[in-house]
Amino acid sequence: MTVSPSYARWPALGRERLAKHVTLASRVTILTSLAVGLTLAVAGVAVYVTLRVELESSLDNSLIERARATADTPLLQTALDRDIPTQFVTASDVRLAVLSPLGTARGERQLIDELSAAELAVARGTRAQSLRTVFIDGDRSRLVAVPQPGGTALVLAQSMEPTYKSLERLAVVAWTVGLAGVLLAGFAGWGVATNGLRPVRRLTLAAEHVARTDELTPITTAGTGTDELARLTAAFNTMLASLAASRRRQIQLVADAGHELRTPLTSLRTNLELLAQAEEHGGLPDDARVELLADVHGQIDELSTLVGDLVELAREEPLAQDPAAVDLVDVVEAAVVRVRRRAGGVRIETELSQWLVVGEPTLLERAITNLLDNAVKWSPPDGMVQVRLAGGVLTVRDHGPGIAAADLPHVFDRFYRSPEARSLSGSGLGLAIVRRTADRHGGRAVASNAADGGAVFTLELPGSGVH
């Protein structure tokens, strides 16, 4: 028979739909009830089977002992000869018969009808005893045959119905207790799941509140526990704090960018309006026109640099998935060549030893270029910038005025410019890009002052030397 794919898929689809509509608390309750029910069922079956075996074994031993004791009683033969009821010899719940080696038997007719070759073998002496289960008048009974003096076999049969009725009552009690246990386990599981998942519901409500209102308010942690739910709450609060910090940085970046962009845009607009008004009145002199256009080009370059720096600082993604192994010497030399073209009379001396870094060459070159441009900007006209690379530590030192103590903690902040730097060119983003590059490559950037004057910037990057 061929089963259609849709028919074959319906159990899996049913499980998926059930999983979507059943809450976690309900699943915990169901699993708890099933576990307890299975445990009670296994325990009940084990107790029932063990008790049944023990009762049957005890009944067999008692019946065999009674048969042997009765076989040694001289009253048995007298009772049979005089047709005295055998209940006077044995208990009232025991049936009795005597079987000869020839197959003839005396005793209760219902018992004689159930005799077989097993009992005949005992009468003939080929078996020590026999023990089996028979049905007499519809009752299940245990039948035992033992030899007795005179070459015959004594056969006793005792009903097992009282024993099995006791076992049936035990089974009813066990099922009742098991059902009650499952119900109690279900209620207990529901209570535990409801109380235990309360922090999860709080997290869910908090996440929904964040998605609905964009409010990043951390939730309170119940107690000082260190269990998984407490750690989950702490991790959620940490995530909210990170999101809030990222939002604050974005807002601050937009605000600072708007402030920094306003100045070059205003100047550019003023120059263009001046040029347009001059064209309406016959135009500017050639010298003034060239100077104005040069000023416009400079402002455009400044604006382009500022926008590029802003784009770089706004990036939140980590390093590229497949970063390349870069020789930092090549990156430093490329940056030095670029800065020397615009350094004027400032000399740049290098002392470099090879160091391999896994990262983004373009980002590294831009950061090193920013360090060199900063050193050149603060150097005297005929000054010198010293660049040294050893053991993964790049040091850039100038011989300028150095960094004021009040400015030293803030030199890597976005848009931070000291009072002395506000009259110079720059956006206040170059050193921020340096720190950002160090962080993205697992390193660090440090600013300090040299003992004999000048600023010292250190860029430490993890990597390995070249052998």
PDB file of N, CA, C and O in Angstrom, residues 30-82:
ATOM      1  N   ILE A  30       2.659  18.313  32.159  1.00  0.00           N
ATOM      2  CA  ILE A  30       2.421  17.045  31.469  1.00  0.00           C
ATOM      3  C   ILE A  30       3.596  16.096  31.664  1.00  0.00           C
ATOM      4  O   ILE A  30       3.421  14.907  31.972  1.00  0.00           O
ATOM      5  N   LEU A  31       4.810  16.612  31.488  1.00  0.00           N
ATOM      6  CA  LEU A  31       5.988  15.758  31.650  1.00  0.00           C
ATOM      7  C   LEU A  31       6.120  15.255  33.086  1.00  0.00           C
ATOM      8  O   LEU A  31       6.468  14.088  33.319  1.00  0.00           O
ATOM      9  N   THR A  32       5.829  16.126  34.062  1.00  0.00           N
ATOM     10  CA  THR A  32       5.901  15.698  35.459  1.00  0.00           C
ATOM     11  C   THR A  32       4.874  14.605  35.744  1.00  0.00           C
ATOM     12  O   THR A  32       5.177  13.593  36.385  1.00  0.00           O
ATOM     13  N   SER A  33       3.649  14.812  35.250  1.00  0.00           N
ATOM     14  CA  SER A  33       2.600  13.810  35.470  1.00  0.00           C
ATOM     15  C   SER A  33       2.957  12.493  34.804  1.00  0.00           C
ATOM     16  O   SER A  33       2.771  11.415  35.387  1.00  0.00           O
ATOM     17  N   LEU A  34       3.476  12.572  33.581  1.00  0.00           N
ATOM     18  CA  LEU A  34       3.863  11.345  32.894  1.00  0.00           C
ATOM     19  C   LEU A  34       4.992  10.629  33.624  1.00  0.00           C
ATOM     20  O   LEU A  34       4.980   9.398  33.760  1.00  0.00           O
ATOM     21  N   ALA A  35       5.983  11.397  34.089  1.00  0.00           N
ATOM     22  CA  ALA A  35       7.105  10.773  34.791  1.00  0.00           C
ATOM     23  C   ALA A  35       6.641  10.098  36.081  1.00  0.00           C
ATOM     24  O   ALA A  35       7.010   8.954  36.379  1.00  0.00           O
ATOM     25  N   VAL A  36       5.818  10.821  36.848  1.00  0.00           N
ATOM     26  CA  VAL A  36       5.328  10.236  38.103  1.00  0.00           C
ATOM     27  C   VAL A  36       4.421   9.044  37.816  1.00  0.00           C
ATOM     28  O   VAL A  36       4.496   8.000  38.484  1.00  0.00           O
ATOM     29  N   GLY A  37       3.537   9.191  36.803  1.00  0.00           N
ATOM     30  CA  GLY A  37       2.655   8.078  36.462  1.00  0.00           C
ATOM     31  C   GLY A  37       3.426   6.850  36.020  1.00  0.00           C
ATOM     32  O   GLY A  37       3.105   5.721  36.427  1.00  0.00           O
ATOM     33  N   LEU A  38       4.451   7.052  35.191  1.00  0.00           N
ATOM     34  CA  LEU A  38       5.255   5.924  34.752  1.00  0.00           C
ATOM     35  C   LEU A  38       5.996   5.280  35.913  1.00  0.00           C
ATOM     36  O   LEU A  38       6.072   4.047  36.027  1.00  0.00           O
ATOM     37  N   THR A  39       6.524   6.123  36.809  1.00  0.00           N
ATOM     38  CA  THR A  39       7.234   5.579  37.975  1.00  0.00           C
ATOM     39  C   THR A  39       6.296   4.767  38.867  1.00  0.00           C
ATOM     40  O   THR A  39       6.627   3.657  39.309  1.00  0.00           O
ATOM     41  N   LEU A  40       5.106   5.338  39.125  1.00  0.00           N
ATOM     42  CA  LEU A  40       4.148   4.613  39.964  1.00  0.00           C
ATOM     43  C   LEU A  40       3.666   3.333  39.294  1.00  0.00           C
ATOM     44  O   LEU A  40       3.446   2.313  39.957  1.00  0.00           O
ATOM     45  N   ALA A  41       3.477   3.395  37.963  1.00  0.00           N
ATOM     46  CA  ALA A  41       3.035   2.195  37.245  1.00  0.00           C
ATOM     47  C   ALA A  41       4.083   1.089  37.328  1.00  0.00           C
ATOM     48  O   ALA A  41       3.774  -0.073  37.607  1.00  0.00           O
ATOM     49  N   VAL A  42       5.344   1.460  37.098  1.00  0.00           N
ATOM     50  CA  VAL A  42       6.415   0.457  37.179  1.00  0.00           C
ATOM     51  C   VAL A  42       6.526  -0.092  38.589  1.00  0.00           C
ATOM     52  O   VAL A  42       6.647  -1.312  38.806  1.00  0.00           O
ATOM     53  N   ALA A  43       6.461   0.831  39.584  1.00  0.00           N
ATOM     54  CA  ALA A  43       6.551   0.369  40.974  1.00  0.00           C
ATOM     55  C   ALA A  43       5.358  -0.513  41.338  1.00  0.00           C
ATOM     56  O   ALA A  43       5.512  -1.548  42.010  1.00  0.00           O
ATOM     57  N   GLY A  44       4.142  -0.128  40.892  1.00  0.00           N
ATOM     58  CA  GLY A  44       2.965  -0.935  41.197  1.00  0.00           C
ATOM     59  C   GLY A  44       3.022  -2.313  40.576  1.00  0.00           C
ATOM     60  O   GLY A  44       2.687  -3.318  41.225  1.00  0.00           O
ATOM     61  N   VAL A  45       3.450  -2.370  39.314  1.00  0.00           N
ATOM     62  CA  VAL A  45       3.568  -3.669  38.649  1.00  0.00           C
ATOM     63  C   VAL A  45       4.608  -4.539  39.353  1.00  0.00           C
ATOM     64  O   VAL A  45       4.402  -5.745  39.564  1.00  0.00           O
ATOM     65  N   ALA A  46       5.735  -3.898  39.719  1.00  0.00           N
ATOM     66  CA  ALA A  46       6.781  -4.664  40.405  1.00  0.00           C
ATOM     67  C   ALA A  46       6.277  -5.207  41.742  1.00  0.00           C
ATOM     68  O   ALA A  46       6.520  -6.373  42.099  1.00  0.00           O
ATOM     69  N   VAL A  47       5.549  -4.365  42.506  1.00  0.00           N
ATOM     70  CA  VAL A  47       5.022  -4.824  43.802  1.00  0.00           C
ATOM     71  C   VAL A  47       3.986  -5.923  43.597  1.00  0.00           C
ATOM     72  O   VAL A  47       3.983  -6.943  44.321  1.00  0.00           O
ATOM     73  N   TYR A  48       3.115  -5.727  42.607  1.00  0.00           N
ATOM     74  CA  TYR A  48       2.064  -6.721  42.354  1.00  0.00           C
ATOM     75  C   TYR A  48       2.658  -8.074  41.969  1.00  0.00           C
ATOM     76  O   TYR A  48       2.266  -9.116  42.511  1.00  0.00           O
ATOM     77  N   VAL A  49       3.612  -8.044  41.023  1.00  0.00           N
ATOM     78  CA  VAL A  49       4.215  -9.305  40.578  1.00  0.00           C
ATOM     79  C   VAL A  49       4.991  -9.968  41.713  1.00  0.00           C
ATOM     80  O   VAL A  49       4.895 -11.197  41.930  1.00  0.00           O
ATOM     81  N   THR A  50       5.738  -9.170  42.467  1.00  0.00           N
ATOM     82  CA  THR A  50       6.515  -9.744  43.575  1.00  0.00           C
ATOM     83  C   THR A  50       5.605 -10.349  44.630  1.00  0.00           C
ATOM     84  O   THR A  50       5.845 -11.475  45.129  1.00  0.00           O
ATOM     85  N   LEU A  51       4.532  -9.629  44.993  1.00  0.00           N
ATOM     86  CA  LEU A  51       3.617 -10.139  46.004  1.00  0.00           C
ATOM     87  C   LEU A  51       2.891 -11.393  45.512  1.00  0.00           C
ATOM     88  O   LEU A  51       2.686 -12.349  46.270  1.00  0.00           O
ATOM     89  N   ARG A  52       2.519 -11.412  44.231  1.00  0.00           N
ATOM     90  CA  ARG A  52       1.850 -12.592  43.689  1.00  0.00           C
ATOM     91  C   ARG A  52       2.763 -13.808  43.739  1.00  0.00           C
ATOM     92  O   ARG A  52       2.341 -14.901  44.145  1.00  0.00           O
ATOM     93  N   VAL A  53       4.009 -13.617  43.343  1.00  0.00           N
ATOM     94  CA  VAL A  53       4.955 -14.740  43.375  1.00  0.00           C
ATOM     95  C   VAL A  53       5.163 -15.227  44.798  1.00  0.00           C
ATOM     96  O   VAL A  53       5.197 -16.441  45.074  1.00  0.00           O
ATOM     97  N   GLU A  54       5.278 -14.272  45.741  1.00  0.00           N
ATOM     98  CA  GLU A  54       5.504 -14.659  47.134  1.00  0.00           C
ATOM     99  C   GLU A  54       4.289 -15.391  47.704  1.00  0.00           C
ATOM    100  O   GLU A  54       4.432 -16.394  48.427  1.00  0.00           O
ATOM    101  N   LEU A  55       3.095 -14.898  47.394  1.00  0.00           N
ATOM    102  CA  LEU A  55       1.894 -15.565  47.899  1.00  0.00           C
ATOM    103  C   LEU A  55       1.738 -16.959  47.313  1.00  0.00           C
ATOM    104  O   LEU A  55       1.387 -17.919  48.029  1.00  0.00           O
ATOM    105  N   GLU A  56       1.988 -17.094  46.008  1.00  0.00           N
ATOM    106  CA  GLU A  56       1.896 -18.416  45.385  1.00  0.00           C
ATOM    107  C   GLU A  56       2.944 -19.369  45.951  1.00  0.00           C
ATOM    108  O   GLU A  56       2.662 -20.545  46.211  1.00  0.00           O
ATOM    109  N   SER A  57       4.153 -18.851  46.155  1.00  0.00           N
ATOM    110  CA  SER A  57       5.198 -19.701  46.721  1.00  0.00           C
ATOM    111  C   SER A  57       4.840 -20.115  48.149  1.00  0.00           C
ATOM    112  O   SER A  57       5.037 -21.278  48.553  1.00  0.00           O
ATOM    113  N   SER A  58       4.316 -19.153  48.932  1.00  0.00           N
ATOM    114  CA  SER A  58       3.928 -19.481  50.309  1.00  0.00           C
ATOM    115  C   SER A  58       2.795 -20.503  50.329  1.00  0.00           C
ATOM    116  O   SER A  58       2.790 -21.440  51.151  1.00  0.00           O
ATOM    117  N   LEU A  59       1.820 -20.338  49.404  1.00  0.00           N
ATOM    118  CA  LEU A  59       0.719 -21.291  49.333  1.00  0.00           C
ATOM    119  C   LEU A  59       1.218 -22.683  48.942  1.00  0.00           C
ATOM    120  O   LEU A  59       0.785 -23.699  49.523  1.00  0.00           O
ATOM    121  N   ASP A  60       2.133 -22.759  47.991  1.00  0.00           N
ATOM    122  CA  ASP A  60       2.684 -24.053  47.578  1.00  0.00           C
ATOM    123  C   ASP A  60       3.410 -24.734  48.718  1.00  0.00           C
ATOM    124  O   ASP A  60       3.226 -25.944  48.972  1.00  0.00           O
ATOM    125  N   ASN A  61       4.254 -23.984  49.429  1.00  0.00           N
ATOM    126  CA  ASN A  61       5.001 -24.581  50.540  1.00  0.00           C
ATOM    127  C   ASN A  61       4.063 -25.069  51.637  1.00  0.00           C
ATOM    128  O   ASN A  61       4.247 -26.165  52.214  1.00  0.00           O
ATOM    129  N   SER A  62       3.050 -24.257  51.923  1.00  0.00           N
ATOM    130  CA  SER A  62       2.087 -24.653  52.960  1.00  0.00           C
ATOM    131  C   SER A  62       1.307 -25.898  52.536  1.00  0.00           C
ATOM    132  O   SER A  62       1.076 -26.808  53.351  1.00  0.00           O
ATOM    133  N   LEU A  63       0.923 -25.949  51.257  1.00  0.00           N
ATOM    134  CA  LEU A  63       0.158 -27.091  50.780  1.00  0.00           C
ATOM    135  C   LEU A  63       0.995 -28.362  50.777  1.00  0.00           C
ATOM    136  O   LEU A  63       0.516 -29.457  51.141  1.00  0.00           O
ATOM    137  N   ILE A  64       2.263 -28.255  50.407  1.00  0.00           N
ATOM    138  CA  ILE A  64       3.146 -29.434  50.405  1.00  0.00           C
ATOM    139  C   ILE A  64       3.360 -29.938  51.830  1.00  0.00           C
ATOM    140  O   ILE A  64       3.294 -31.166  52.098  1.00  0.00           O
ATOM    141  N   GLU A  65       3.613 -29.018  52.771  1.00  0.00           N
ATOM    142  CA  GLU A  65       3.799 -29.440  54.157  1.00  0.00           C
ATOM    143  C   GLU A  65       2.529 -30.104  54.705  1.00  0.00           C
ATOM    144  O   GLU A  65       2.585 -31.097  55.434  1.00  0.00           O
ATOM    145  N   ARG A  66       1.369 -29.521  54.365  1.00  0.00           N
ATOM    146  CA  ARG A  66       0.114 -30.098  54.831  1.00  0.00           C
ATOM    147  C   ARG A  66      -0.097 -31.495  54.226  1.00  0.00           C
ATOM    148  O   ARG A  66      -0.572 -32.409  54.907  1.00  0.00           O
ATOM    149  N   ALA A  67       0.260 -31.651  52.939  1.00  0.00           N
ATOM    150  CA  ALA A  67       0.098 -32.965  52.296  1.00  0.00           C
ATOM    151  C   ALA A  67       0.995 -34.006  52.947  1.00  0.00           C
ATOM    152  O   ALA A  67       0.574 -35.154  53.193  1.00  0.00           O
ATOM    153  N   ARG A  68       2.240 -33.656  53.223  1.00  0.00           N
ATOM    154  CA  ARG A  68       3.145 -34.607  53.845  1.00  0.00           C
ATOM    155  C   ARG A  68       2.686 -34.966  55.257  1.00  0.00           C
ATOM    156  O   ARG A  68       2.787 -36.121  55.698  1.00  0.00           O
ATOM    157  N   ALA A  69       2.196 -33.941  56.001  1.00  0.00           N
ATOM    158  CA  ALA A  69       1.708 -34.225  57.358  1.00  0.00           C
ATOM    159  C   ALA A  69       0.467 -35.123  57.321  1.00  0.00           C
ATOM    160  O   ALA A  69       0.305 -36.041  58.149  1.00  0.00           O
ATOM    161  N   THR A  70      -0.407 -34.880  56.351  1.00  0.00           N
ATOM    162  CA  THR A  70      -1.621 -35.694  56.223  1.00  0.00           C
ATOM    163  C   THR A  70      -1.286 -37.114  55.787  1.00  0.00           C
ATOM    164  O   THR A  70      -1.930 -38.096  56.229  1.00  0.00           O
ATOM    165  N   ALA A  71      -0.273 -37.272  54.915  1.00  0.00           N
ATOM    166  CA  ALA A  71       0.103 -38.610  54.452  1.00  0.00           C
ATOM    167  C   ALA A  71       0.605 -39.478  55.594  1.00  0.00           C
ATOM    168  O   ALA A  71       0.456 -40.716  55.569  1.00  0.00           O
ATOM    169  N   ASP A  72       1.171 -38.883  56.608  1.00  0.00           N
ATOM    170  CA  ASP A  72       1.669 -39.634  57.753  1.00  0.00           C
ATOM    171  C   ASP A  72       0.605 -39.860  58.828  1.00  0.00           C
ATOM    172  O   ASP A  72       0.892 -40.474  59.867  1.00  0.00           O
ATOM    173  N   THR A  73      -0.597 -39.379  58.609  1.00  0.00           N
ATOM    174  CA  THR A  73      -1.661 -39.525  59.607  1.00  0.00           C
ATOM    175  C   THR A  73      -2.390 -40.857  59.421  1.00  0.00           C
ATOM    176  O   THR A  73      -2.936 -41.117  58.330  1.00  0.00           O
ATOM    177  N   PRO A  74      -2.466 -41.743  60.421  1.00  0.00           N
ATOM    178  CA  PRO A  74      -3.167 -43.048  60.262  1.00  0.00           C
ATOM    179  C   PRO A  74      -4.681 -42.888  60.159  1.00  0.00           C
ATOM    180  O   PRO A  74      -5.376 -43.803  59.718  1.00  0.00           O
ATOM    181  N   LEU A  75      -5.173 -41.698  60.536  1.00  0.00           N
ATOM    182  CA  LEU A  75      -6.626 -41.501  60.479  1.00  0.00           C
ATOM    183  C   LEU A  75      -7.146 -41.404  59.064  1.00  0.00           C
ATOM    184  O   LEU A  75      -8.331 -41.572  58.825  1.00  0.00           O
ATOM    185  N   LEU A  76      -6.244 -41.092  58.113  1.00  0.00           N
ATOM    186  CA  LEU A  76      -6.687 -40.899  56.729  1.00  0.00           C
ATOM    187  C   LEU A  76      -7.274 -42.179  56.160  1.00  0.00           C
ATOM    188  O   LEU A  76      -8.357 -42.175  55.570  1.00  0.00           O
ATOM    189  N   GLN A  77      -6.557 -43.294  56.325  1.00  0.00           N
ATOM    190  CA  GLN A  77      -7.044 -44.559  55.773  1.00  0.00           C
ATOM    191  C   GLN A  77      -8.348 -44.976  56.458  1.00  0.00           C
ATOM    192  O   GLN A  77      -9.273 -45.504  55.812  1.00  0.00           O
ATOM    193  N   THR A  78      -8.428 -44.755  57.763  1.00  0.00           N
ATOM    194  CA  THR A  78      -9.662 -45.086  58.484  1.00  0.00           C
ATOM    195  C   THR A  78     -10.831 -44.282  57.963  1.00  0.00           C
ATOM    196  O   THR A  78     -11.944 -44.795  57.772  1.00  0.00           O
ATOM    197  N   ALA A  79     -10.582 -42.950  57.702  1.00  0.00           N
ATOM    198  CA  ALA A  79     -11.670 -42.107  57.207  1.00  0.00           C
ATOM    199  C   ALA A  79     -12.132 -42.563  55.840  1.00  0.00           C
ATOM    200  O   ALA A  79     -13.329 -42.568  55.534  1.00  0.00           O
ATOM    201  N   LEU A  80     -11.200 -42.980  54.994  1.00  0.00           N
ATOM    202  CA  LEU A  80     -11.567 -43.428  53.663  1.00  0.00           C
ATOM    203  C   LEU A  80     -12.310 -44.760  53.718  1.00  0.00           C
ATOM    204  O   LEU A  80     -13.266 -44.980  52.956  1.00  0.00           O
ATOM    205  N   ASP A  81     -11.864 -45.690  54.613  1.00  0.00           N
ATOM    206  CA  ASP A  81     -12.517 -46.998  54.705  1.00  0.00           C
ATOM    207  C   ASP A  81     -13.945 -46.876  55.212  1.00  0.00           C
ATOM    208  O   ASP A  81     -14.831 -47.647  54.814  1.00  0.00           O
ATOM    209  N   ARG A  82     -14.195 -45.931  56.114  1.00  0.00           N
ATOM    210  CA  ARG A  82     -15.513 -45.786  56.718  1.00  0.00           C
ATOM    211  C   ARG A  82     -16.339 -44.663  56.096  1.00  0.00           C
ATOM    212  O   ARG A  82     -17.363 -44.261  56.644  1.00  0.00           O
TER     213      ARG A  82
END
